[in-house]
XYZ file of C-alpha atoms in Angstrom:
667
model
C 81.815 97.604 85.699
C 81.495 98.551 89.601
C 84.979 98.437 90.883
C 86.053 95.881 93.827
C 85.757 98.262 97.271
C 89.365 99.215 99.370
C 87.539 98.420 101.672
C 86.635 94.596 100.714
C 90.213 94.016 100.285
C 91.846 91.378 102.967
C 94.845 92.337 105.197
C 98.026 93.957 102.813
C 97.682 96.877 105.478
C 100.949 98.149 105.200
C 99.706 98.507 101.005
C 96.785 100.151 102.155
C 98.814 102.761 104.857
C 101.160 103.653 101.506
C 98.560 104.307 99.458
C 96.334 105.917 101.805
C 99.421 108.181 102.619
C 100.004 109.281 99.251
C 96.485 110.284 98.701
C 96.456 113.043 101.891
C 99.961 114.123 100.238
C 100.803 113.366 96.776
C 104.152 114.806 97.783
C 105.530 111.805 99.158
C 106.216 110.942 95.226
C 104.195 107.885 94.869
C 104.046 103.886 95.539
C 105.640 101.398 94.147
C 104.124 97.878 94.753
C 106.589 94.976 94.388
C 104.958 91.478 94.571
C 103.937 87.852 93.248
C 101.607 88.086 90.329
C 98.216 87.392 92.364
C 98.616 89.342 95.294
C 94.863 92.298 94.052
C 97.400 94.792 93.286
C 95.770 95.770 90.328
C 93.015 95.471 92.038
C 93.457 97.593 95.447
C 95.154 100.360 92.986
C 92.230 100.391 90.805
C 90.063 100.933 93.898
C 91.943 103.459 95.284
C 90.359 106.091 92.841
C 86.652 106.220 94.065
C 87.889 107.166 97.958
C 89.830 110.619 96.672
C 87.522 113.811 97.012
C 85.848 115.068 94.045
C 87.949 117.898 92.344
C 86.101 121.243 90.920
C 87.371 122.172 87.837
C 87.518 124.674 84.808
C 84.409 123.728 82.674
C 85.996 123.069 79.169
C 89.178 122.693 80.416
C 91.289 119.161 79.185
C 93.654 120.515 81.983
C 91.548 120.011 84.832
C 92.125 123.381 86.411
C 90.914 124.314 89.685
C 88.855 127.389 89.243
C 90.381 129.031 93.019
C 93.761 129.022 90.622
C 93.632 128.170 87.111
C 97.330 127.111 86.113
C 98.797 130.534 84.297
C 99.933 128.532 81.546
C 97.798 126.253 81.206
C 96.963 125.694 77.445
C 93.795 126.208 77.471
C 93.651 129.076 78.868
C 93.373 131.858 80.354
C 90.355 131.229 81.918
C 87.471 133.283 82.424
C 86.363 134.080 86.411
C 83.018 131.360 86.910
C 81.910 128.644 88.940
C 84.005 125.331 88.439
C 82.637 121.804 87.118
C 82.848 118.614 89.983
C 84.136 115.587 89.187
C 85.244 112.674 90.521
C 88.946 112.296 90.567
C 90.488 110.347 87.926
C 92.104 106.825 86.969
C 94.072 107.180 84.558
C 96.391 104.111 83.571
C 99.096 103.996 81.406
C 99.791 101.265 78.868
C 103.058 99.413 78.753
C 102.950 99.404 75.252
C 102.225 103.425 74.850
C 104.056 105.954 73.175
C 105.644 109.115 73.699
C 103.285 110.756 71.923
C 100.228 109.024 74.345
C 102.490 110.021 77.396
C 102.766 113.852 76.849
C 100.664 114.718 74.500
C 101.779 116.457 70.741
C 100.803 117.882 67.616
C 97.123 117.199 67.108
C 97.794 115.943 63.460
C 93.954 116.694 62.387
C 93.814 120.130 62.742
C 97.157 120.965 61.256
C 96.183 118.662 57.637
C 92.740 120.209 58.163
C 93.304 123.149 58.817
C 97.100 123.938 58.444
C 97.219 125.291 62.742
C 99.399 124.267 64.831
C 97.365 122.635 67.806
C 98.116 120.770 71.145
C 96.880 117.456 72.096
C 96.647 116.498 75.683
C 98.604 113.036 76.065
C 97.437 111.064 79.682
C 100.366 113.300 81.516
C 97.161 115.863 81.162
C 94.497 113.487 82.135
C 95.392 112.326 85.022
C 96.790 116.011 86.924
C 94.859 115.903 90.267
C 93.707 111.985 89.630
C 95.834 108.769 89.808
C 97.595 107.383 87.591
C 99.167 104.325 86.928
C 101.540 102.046 85.882
C 100.749 97.915 85.547
C 103.991 95.706 84.754
C 106.117 99.760 85.503
C 109.547 97.554 84.911
C 108.589 96.567 81.499
C 107.848 99.796 80.635
C 110.190 101.275 78.159
C 112.795 103.473 80.467
C 112.681 106.761 78.039
C 109.126 106.739 78.956
C 109.741 106.402 83.066
C 112.264 109.178 82.515
C 109.420 111.212 81.378
C 107.150 109.653 83.681
C 109.543 110.527 86.858
C 110.312 113.734 86.131
C 106.864 114.871 85.603
C 106.078 113.964 88.649
C 108.544 115.588 90.614
C 108.371 118.112 89.127
C 104.189 118.989 89.160
C 104.670 119.613 85.744
C 104.882 118.259 81.638
C 107.206 119.890 79.388
C 106.667 119.102 75.089
C 109.157 120.368 73.307
C 108.650 118.542 69.786
C 107.431 118.788 65.861
C 107.551 122.566 66.569
C 104.861 122.485 69.344
C 106.018 124.121 73.186
C 103.321 123.184 75.440
C 103.486 123.397 79.585
C 100.747 122.504 81.590
C 100.210 120.857 85.400
C 100.639 117.266 86.418
C 100.784 116.513 89.611
C 99.098 112.978 90.514
C 99.059 110.398 92.642
C 101.934 107.893 91.235
C 101.636 104.349 91.876
C 103.616 101.459 90.033
C 102.877 97.575 89.935
C 105.102 94.741 88.901
C 106.483 91.365 89.781
C 109.975 90.745 90.462
C 110.072 87.991 88.480
C 109.923 89.504 85.496
C 112.944 92.320 86.278
C 114.223 94.986 88.586
C 113.586 98.710 88.070
C 117.470 100.565 87.310
C 118.200 101.982 90.829
C 117.819 105.991 90.103
C 114.087 104.970 88.709
C 113.628 102.803 91.918
C 114.474 105.953 94.119
C 112.334 107.845 92.297
C 109.426 106.313 93.680
C 108.606 107.867 97.492
C 107.161 104.856 99.022
C 107.305 100.912 98.105
C 105.626 98.018 99.274
C 106.484 94.029 99.043
C 103.388 92.220 99.026
C 102.678 88.263 98.799
C 99.689 85.886 99.529
C 99.454 84.767 102.902
C 99.639 81.201 103.627
C 97.080 80.785 106.577
C 94.089 78.358 104.996
C 91.583 80.561 107.048
C 92.404 84.127 105.569
C 92.659 82.691 101.789
C 89.305 81.302 102.089
C 87.842 84.555 103.579
C 89.487 86.405 100.094
C 87.723 83.451 97.982
C 84.720 84.049 99.518
C 84.544 87.887 98.923
C 85.974 87.544 95.845
C 83.334 84.845 95.104
C 80.527 86.756 96.283
C 81.253 90.139 93.922
C 81.800 87.993 91.431
C 78.480 87.400 91.421
C 76.995 91.252 92.109
C 79.194 93.117 91.896
C 76.964 96.334 92.767
C 75.551 94.863 95.953
C 79.228 93.183 96.868
C 79.725 96.923 96.874
C 76.875 98.030 98.769
C 78.005 96.493 101.776
C 80.740 98.143 101.839
C 79.350 101.920 101.263
C 79.634 102.838 104.981
C 83.588 101.918 104.778
C 84.559 103.558 101.939
C 82.616 106.913 102.886
C 83.728 106.905 105.935
C 87.858 106.433 104.071
C 87.052 109.226 102.072
C 85.925 111.454 104.926
C 89.224 110.865 106.837
C 90.926 111.700 103.853
C 89.254 115.136 103.148
C 89.827 116.178 106.308
C 93.746 114.380 106.253
C 94.299 117.128 103.668
C 93.135 119.744 105.163
C 94.910 119.404 108.597
C 97.976 118.368 106.918
C 99.462 122.381 106.854
C 99.095 122.660 110.288
C 100.751 119.295 111.065
C 104.399 120.160 113.456
C 107.743 118.432 112.601
C 109.294 118.711 115.322
C 113.557 119.277 115.751
C 113.780 116.054 117.410
C 111.180 114.426 114.395
C 113.340 115.861 112.054
C 116.678 114.655 112.960
C 115.731 111.416 113.670
C 114.989 111.082 110.141
C 117.903 112.417 109.008
C 119.917 110.440 111.386
C 118.044 107.137 110.483
C 118.967 107.479 106.439
C 122.203 108.588 107.689
C 122.374 105.137 109.244
C 120.960 103.255 106.159
C 123.362 104.569 104.382
C 120.957 105.689 101.205
C 122.507 107.725 98.802
C 121.203 111.136 98.652
C 118.849 113.252 100.405
C 115.399 112.242 98.552
C 115.034 109.226 101.530
C 115.351 112.592 103.770
C 113.096 114.426 102.318
C 110.726 111.629 101.500
C 111.043 110.360 105.056
C 109.411 113.721 106.199
C 106.456 114.001 103.917
C 105.408 110.706 104.913
C 105.530 111.447 108.296
C 103.662 114.317 108.248
C 101.160 112.791 106.000
C 100.559 109.616 108.907
C 100.535 112.500 111.695
C 97.237 113.849 109.606
C 95.574 110.741 108.763
C 95.855 109.658 112.645
C 94.269 113.226 113.316
C 97.786 114.878 115.244
C 99.159 117.649 115.173
C 102.319 116.356 115.395
C 104.541 114.429 114.102
C 105.266 111.230 116.874
C 108.430 108.657 117.061
C 105.789 106.038 115.757
C 105.268 108.017 112.696
C 109.421 108.570 111.721
C 109.297 104.809 112.462
C 106.008 104.222 110.208
C 107.548 106.516 107.578
C 111.270 104.858 107.253
C 109.860 101.266 106.851
C 108.252 102.744 103.519
C 110.580 104.920 101.894
C 113.553 103.541 103.608
C 113.821 99.199 102.041
C 114.029 99.982 98.011
C 116.649 103.117 99.105
C 118.937 100.550 100.702
C 119.921 98.558 98.339
C 123.826 99.010 97.016
C 122.957 96.749 93.624
C 120.301 94.602 91.768
C 121.457 91.295 93.481
C 120.622 92.941 97.306
C 117.263 91.673 98.825
C 114.954 94.647 99.733
C 114.118 94.671 103.322
C 114.924 97.086 106.372
C 116.321 95.650 109.181
C 114.028 96.118 111.840
C 116.090 96.011 115.452
C 118.577 98.552 113.633
C 115.942 100.753 112.818
C 114.532 101.593 116.530
C 118.203 101.453 117.947
C 119.188 104.589 115.833
C 115.382 105.742 117.282
C 116.274 105.569 121.091
C 119.714 107.809 120.346
C 116.483 110.397 120.123
C 113.884 111.480 123.123
C 111.001 112.282 121.298
C 107.761 113.636 123.947
C 105.702 110.836 125.112
C 102.673 109.818 122.168
C 99.151 110.400 122.892
C 96.730 107.783 123.777
C 95.898 105.478 120.964
C 92.725 107.020 119.561
C 89.741 105.197 118.519
C 89.855 104.317 115.228
C 87.157 106.231 112.822
C 84.856 104.869 111.231
C 86.198 103.479 108.259
C 89.570 102.699 108.891
C 90.145 99.656 106.637
C 89.320 95.807 108.484
C 92.618 93.985 109.497
C 93.161 90.265 108.755
C 96.371 89.253 106.668
C 94.895 87.707 103.488
C 95.174 89.126 100.060
C 92.336 89.287 96.936
C 92.681 87.006 94.012
C 92.919 89.644 90.916
C 92.139 88.131 87.616
C 91.460 84.809 88.333
C 95.399 84.362 89.258
C 95.672 82.110 92.519
C 96.589 84.139 95.895
C 98.579 80.514 96.522
C 100.945 81.062 93.281
C 105.004 81.020 94.286
C 106.611 84.015 92.832
C 109.953 82.602 93.703
C 112.394 81.535 90.475
C 111.093 81.163 87.360
C 113.140 78.015 86.284
C 112.599 74.646 87.065
C 112.981 72.889 90.206
C 116.262 71.263 90.642
C 116.235 67.815 92.612
C 119.954 67.048 92.167
C 121.210 67.685 95.406
C 123.185 70.782 93.962
C 120.847 73.165 95.690
C 120.605 74.399 99.457
C 124.069 73.413 100.009
C 126.188 75.790 102.109
C 128.341 78.263 100.768
C 131.837 79.055 101.495
C 135.533 78.133 100.145
C 136.169 74.981 99.493
C 137.981 72.842 102.704
C 141.756 71.853 101.479
C 142.257 69.033 99.884
C 139.193 69.967 97.373
C 141.463 72.162 94.901
C 142.371 68.988 93.379
C 138.831 67.413 93.418
C 139.765 67.166 89.442
C 139.972 64.463 86.989
C 141.213 62.447 89.922
C 138.557 59.096 90.082
C 135.636 61.543 89.449
C 133.284 59.817 86.897
C 129.954 62.075 87.678
C 129.100 65.693 89.165
C 129.575 64.111 93.139
C 128.545 66.118 95.634
C 130.619 69.447 94.772
C 131.786 71.740 96.360
C 130.505 75.566 96.632
C 132.866 78.514 96.435
C 132.191 81.844 97.059
C 132.268 84.452 94.884
C 134.629 86.817 94.020
C 134.320 90.667 93.757
C 132.230 92.627 91.282
C 133.804 94.723 89.269
C 132.596 96.741 85.890
C 133.298 95.161 82.914
C 134.111 95.401 79.484
C 131.165 96.251 76.996
C 130.586 93.145 74.605
C 128.224 93.777 71.784
C 126.537 91.866 69.266
C 127.204 92.852 65.257
C 124.609 94.736 62.879
C 122.471 96.099 63.856
C 119.142 94.867 65.187
C 115.129 95.318 65.611
C 115.225 93.422 69.111
C 113.327 94.854 72.600
C 114.572 98.763 73.425
C 117.562 98.020 76.150
C 121.361 99.401 76.333
C 123.295 97.069 74.859
C 123.781 96.765 71.218
C 122.652 99.034 67.460
C 119.108 98.596 66.923
C 116.457 100.057 64.544
C 114.002 101.439 67.222
C 110.886 103.227 67.559
C 111.993 104.690 70.480
C 115.533 105.465 69.844
C 116.295 109.121 68.640
C 115.034 110.122 65.144
C 118.005 110.004 62.899
C 115.885 111.119 58.990
C 113.159 110.376 57.764
C 112.614 108.604 54.345
C 109.542 107.759 52.055
C 107.002 105.682 53.714
C 104.111 105.954 55.579
C 104.375 103.143 58.595
C 105.892 105.371 61.655
C 104.812 108.786 60.014
C 107.162 111.381 60.343
C 104.608 114.770 60.206
C 106.975 117.322 60.618
C 109.591 115.579 57.569
C 106.243 115.310 55.581
C 104.122 118.830 56.019
C 108.178 120.105 54.529
C 107.809 117.867 51.531
C 104.159 119.210 51.071
C 105.040 122.241 51.391
C 106.892 123.428 48.279
C 104.099 121.886 46.239
C 101.139 124.253 48.181
C 100.487 126.361 45.004
C 100.783 123.839 41.954
C 98.051 121.663 43.887
C 95.724 124.510 43.756
C 95.464 124.698 48.163
C 92.927 127.316 48.840
C 94.153 128.108 52.389
C 92.289 126.173 54.401
C 94.388 123.335 54.730
C 97.252 121.282 53.243
C 97.062 118.712 50.146
C 99.113 115.855 51.302
C 99.684 113.656 48.244
C 100.988 109.760 49.036
C 104.732 110.397 47.686
C 105.241 113.836 50.916
C 104.044 110.516 53.441
C 107.739 109.861 54.992
C 108.686 107.720 58.080
C 111.155 108.384 60.462
C 114.168 106.450 60.857
C 115.073 106.057 64.694
C 118.753 104.503 65.971
C 118.404 103.059 69.376
C 119.596 100.148 71.123
C 118.691 97.042 72.144
C 118.557 94.374 74.742
C 120.102 91.103 73.710
C 119.495 87.377 75.379
C 123.046 86.876 77.912
C 123.505 83.064 77.969
C 126.278 82.294 80.634
C 127.359 78.261 79.690
C 129.835 78.165 82.554
C 132.172 75.279 83.462
C 132.099 73.859 87.463
C 134.455 71.263 86.396
C 137.071 70.288 88.828
C 139.306 72.026 86.707
C 137.648 75.508 87.842
C 138.327 74.276 91.317
C 141.489 73.598 91.188
C 143.482 76.552 92.917
C 140.291 77.543 94.105
C 139.202 79.813 90.340
C 135.747 79.461 91.279
C 135.525 81.556 93.093
C 137.295 84.778 90.453
C 134.728 83.384 87.546
C 131.947 83.748 90.194
C 133.041 87.003 90.601
C 132.889 87.637 86.781
C 129.643 85.926 86.002
C 128.337 87.956 88.267
C 130.235 91.112 87.442
C 128.680 89.844 83.444
C 125.062 89.988 85.198
C 125.235 93.082 86.592
C 126.299 94.529 83.401
C 123.604 92.674 81.815
C 120.476 93.644 84.513
C 121.482 97.563 84.136
C 121.518 96.971 80.087
C 118.300 95.396 79.714
C 118.886 92.185 78.454
C 117.524 88.858 79.454
C 119.532 86.692 80.453
C 120.181 82.762 80.788
C 122.754 80.600 82.395
C 123.883 77.281 81.420
C 126.153 74.652 83.651
C 128.350 71.997 82.863
C 130.446 69.483 85.158
C 130.355 65.335 85.682
C 128.956 64.090 82.629
C 126.307 66.526 81.342
C 125.217 69.924 81.365
C 122.452 71.580 83.032
C 119.737 74.716 82.607
C 120.568 76.216 85.315
C 118.290 79.463 85.117
C 116.145 80.017 81.821
C 116.112 82.916 79.878
C 114.099 85.163 81.865
C 115.018 89.175 82.743
C 115.492 88.520 86.675
C 118.625 88.780 86.968
C 118.612 88.418 91.024
C 117.623 85.196 89.914
C 120.531 84.476 88.231
C 122.724 85.636 90.566
C 121.468 83.430 93.254
C 121.675 80.402 91.126
C 125.811 81.633 90.543
C 126.446 81.683 94.187
C 125.023 78.714 95.220
C 126.940 76.813 92.196
C 128.973 73.789 93.110
C 131.742 72.625 91.100
C 133.810 69.219 90.896
C 133.502 66.583 88.455
C 134.566 65.857 84.408
C 134.220 69.033 82.333
C 131.714 67.912 79.631
C 132.215 70.844 77.343
C 130.440 69.606 74.456
C 127.380 68.768 76.000
C 127.381 72.236 77.431
C 128.101 73.828 74.006
C 124.711 71.101 72.718
C 122.547 72.609 75.467
C 122.954 75.975 74.807
C 122.577 76.149 70.838
C 119.639 73.571 71.882
C 118.325 76.685 74.164
C 118.967 79.756 71.570
C 117.330 77.838 68.953
C 114.228 77.284 70.556
C 114.677 81.109 72.265
C 114.867 82.292 68.311
C 111.185 80.583 67.632
C 109.716 82.678 70.557
C 111.727 85.630 70.025
C 113.377 85.768 66.591
C 113.943 89.997 67.012
C 115.901 88.999 70.115
C 119.739 88.618 68.536
C 122.069 86.549 71.312
C 125.386 86.793 72.801
C 126.697 83.837 74.079
C 129.359 83.989 77.383
C 130.943 80.858 77.774
C 133.025 80.622 80.567
C 135.673 77.930 80.520
C 139.675 76.906 80.426
C 139.147 74.919 77.272
C 139.139 71.449 79.446
C 137.446 68.563 77.868
C 137.615 65.320 79.626
C 134.805 63.554 78.804
C 132.880 63.807 75.478
C 133.968 64.611 71.782
C 135.420 67.003 70.644
C 133.888 70.624 71.068
C 134.205 71.267 68.158
C 132.003 69.200 66.772
C 129.099 71.571 67.884
C 130.770 74.655 66.027
C 128.326 74.728 62.967
C 125.081 74.723 65.582
C 126.404 77.636 67.529
C 127.422 79.904 63.703
C 126.738 83.573 63.432
C 125.627 83.757 67.225
C 128.209 86.697 68.612
C 129.915 84.149 70.873
C 132.708 85.276 73.843
C 135.317 83.182 75.536
C 136.455 84.084 78.580
C 139.408 81.851 79.459
C 140.249 81.149 83.023
C 143.496 79.431 82.404
C 145.576 80.101 84.690
C 149.326 79.545 85.835
C 152.366 79.976 84.889
C 152.684 77.420 82.025
C 149.602 77.743 80.316
C 147.703 74.946 76.828
C 146.027 78.085 75.906
C 142.974 75.519 74.979
C 140.352 77.861 75.155
C 141.888 80.529 72.719
C 142.118 77.390 70.487
C 138.596 76.780 71.157
C 137.459 80.577 70.429
C 139.391 80.579 67.224
C 137.329 77.140 66.158
C 133.852 78.705 67.180
C 134.909 81.883 65.851
C 135.118 83.372 68.986
C 136.599 86.205 71.016
C 139.042 84.942 73.560
C 139.215 87.251 76.677
C 141.191 86.473 79.352
C 139.965 86.302 82.845
C 141.718 89.735 84.088
C 141.264 91.275 81.201
C 136.838 91.595 82.502
C 137.578 94.637 84.104
C 136.851 97.823 81.845
C 138.552 100.194 83.972
C 141.873 97.727 84.451
C 141.164 97.695 80.283
C 142.107 101.214 79.835
C 144.703 101.001 83.116
C 146.362 99.055 80.942
C 145.949 100.840 76.791
C 147.390 103.937 79.333
C 150.824 102.622 79.921
C 151.038 100.767 76.824
C 150.939 104.646 75.179
C 153.078 106.103 77.839
């Protein structure tokens, strides 16, 4: 099917510019596209490949070697001199469920079994060389695959050391990843490996939305005819990319521009020096794109706007973005040479507009906000801050319902202790509990055909070859020789937070410390690739404030706005937790749960909380005891004993504090 033309996408100027900059200079490091569903992320990326200039390749080379400068380490080499074949640059898509073998390549199983030789079968990285490698929903890609992918993108080579195969080959490609933040974030160190990041959202202007729909309907009616209407613009963009690539080696990054780039990166306090390098490369590519041989202030400003927003985040709860006033102030401190008069845009410049093109039938106006249910109980949207004077004891003294409540500011975030689920699971890959995983390290091999361990199979068959009459043409494999790999790894769990938001928690301004601790546990869940949910209880009922999701950022927002006050329906909170866990167990039986109950153990409304204990039997539970003061009733400890849970005092969650206490006891 004819792809949707790049120049036909309405608006999305920042995304178009970021992709074109990377097309001019792949050394920029790729583009990460973040945005809500139905905003043409996939459509525009797939359209980019048709704009790239055709490439000359060595005929028959599976690694797309350039005949003018073939790779000396190419597994298909050495190549003889001669004319090359010309073909379009490829767009290779990496599926979320791909294996490591599919990405990097592996031993050619067919030749190993039939000819008894070690031969390398290339993977997707080889296919993407000198083209585009596209990863849709990159935040859902398994961590070890992302590590391999980004290492190859940074070094321009792929290294394969496995199953007796030792291969290295060129792997220089334009890396593009798309993601919906609702489904969870990338780890910060992986986020930093993407050169540029663009946030996309559907326009709210009816006229622009109408143009988006109009073009999409015309395309679906006759894709080929629709593409013909944009042939001129597409050809112009392709020629402009080729001209910018040719001009790029002549572009000069002046000393003033370089000092401005480093001052901007230092001013925004980004970690490391990768931001400085990426911004410099992007500024050079922007100058070449605009046909200039020197970098201007506007080039630096645009490059910083694309390279820094995702690097200035200090933790996953910070919203990405860049303070443009601060950026201008930092640039004003450096005296650039006067910029030339703006030149008329060449033919093929993307049309202006602010709309977006829907993809796969998704409506462009679908809201990408929190995935949780809307709240109309009057608890959202109130001003934050510490409780006013006189509210500390707004507890059991006459509050029969939830009331208006008081919103307490969260305390400081720290690194909490690691809580794991007992036993060995088989859930989604993560970093919390032990699990049998197809993505972990190989710890052995056992008989079986599923998940074949090739090396172990060959070793099992080798001693029997003479007895089986092997004639030298290949190995003779019997059923009893088959071995499957046994892998050990870590899994992500469902971490369900059940937080007491009653008046007793507001007393003595305890909720500030509680929110800080809960945010710390949320941060830990983010780092360990968990799915999280949030239940709160106060007044007379419990509420599922955040249905189980991978968006830890959404959980943090709900928790920060959580009001307190009223009675303590502890039993209602536990019953709601049991129901949520039951439903999630039906949806995903392999994902094990960790229940974190944050309470002081009081129950001033409803029946005895231990009535819910049978419903939570077998669930790994941690009770965070929030009781403070010189006189303590020990209610949380009793509750924990009844639930078979580990009880941890609020001030015992800090992992570093626990290390200090153990060191003192040992001394």
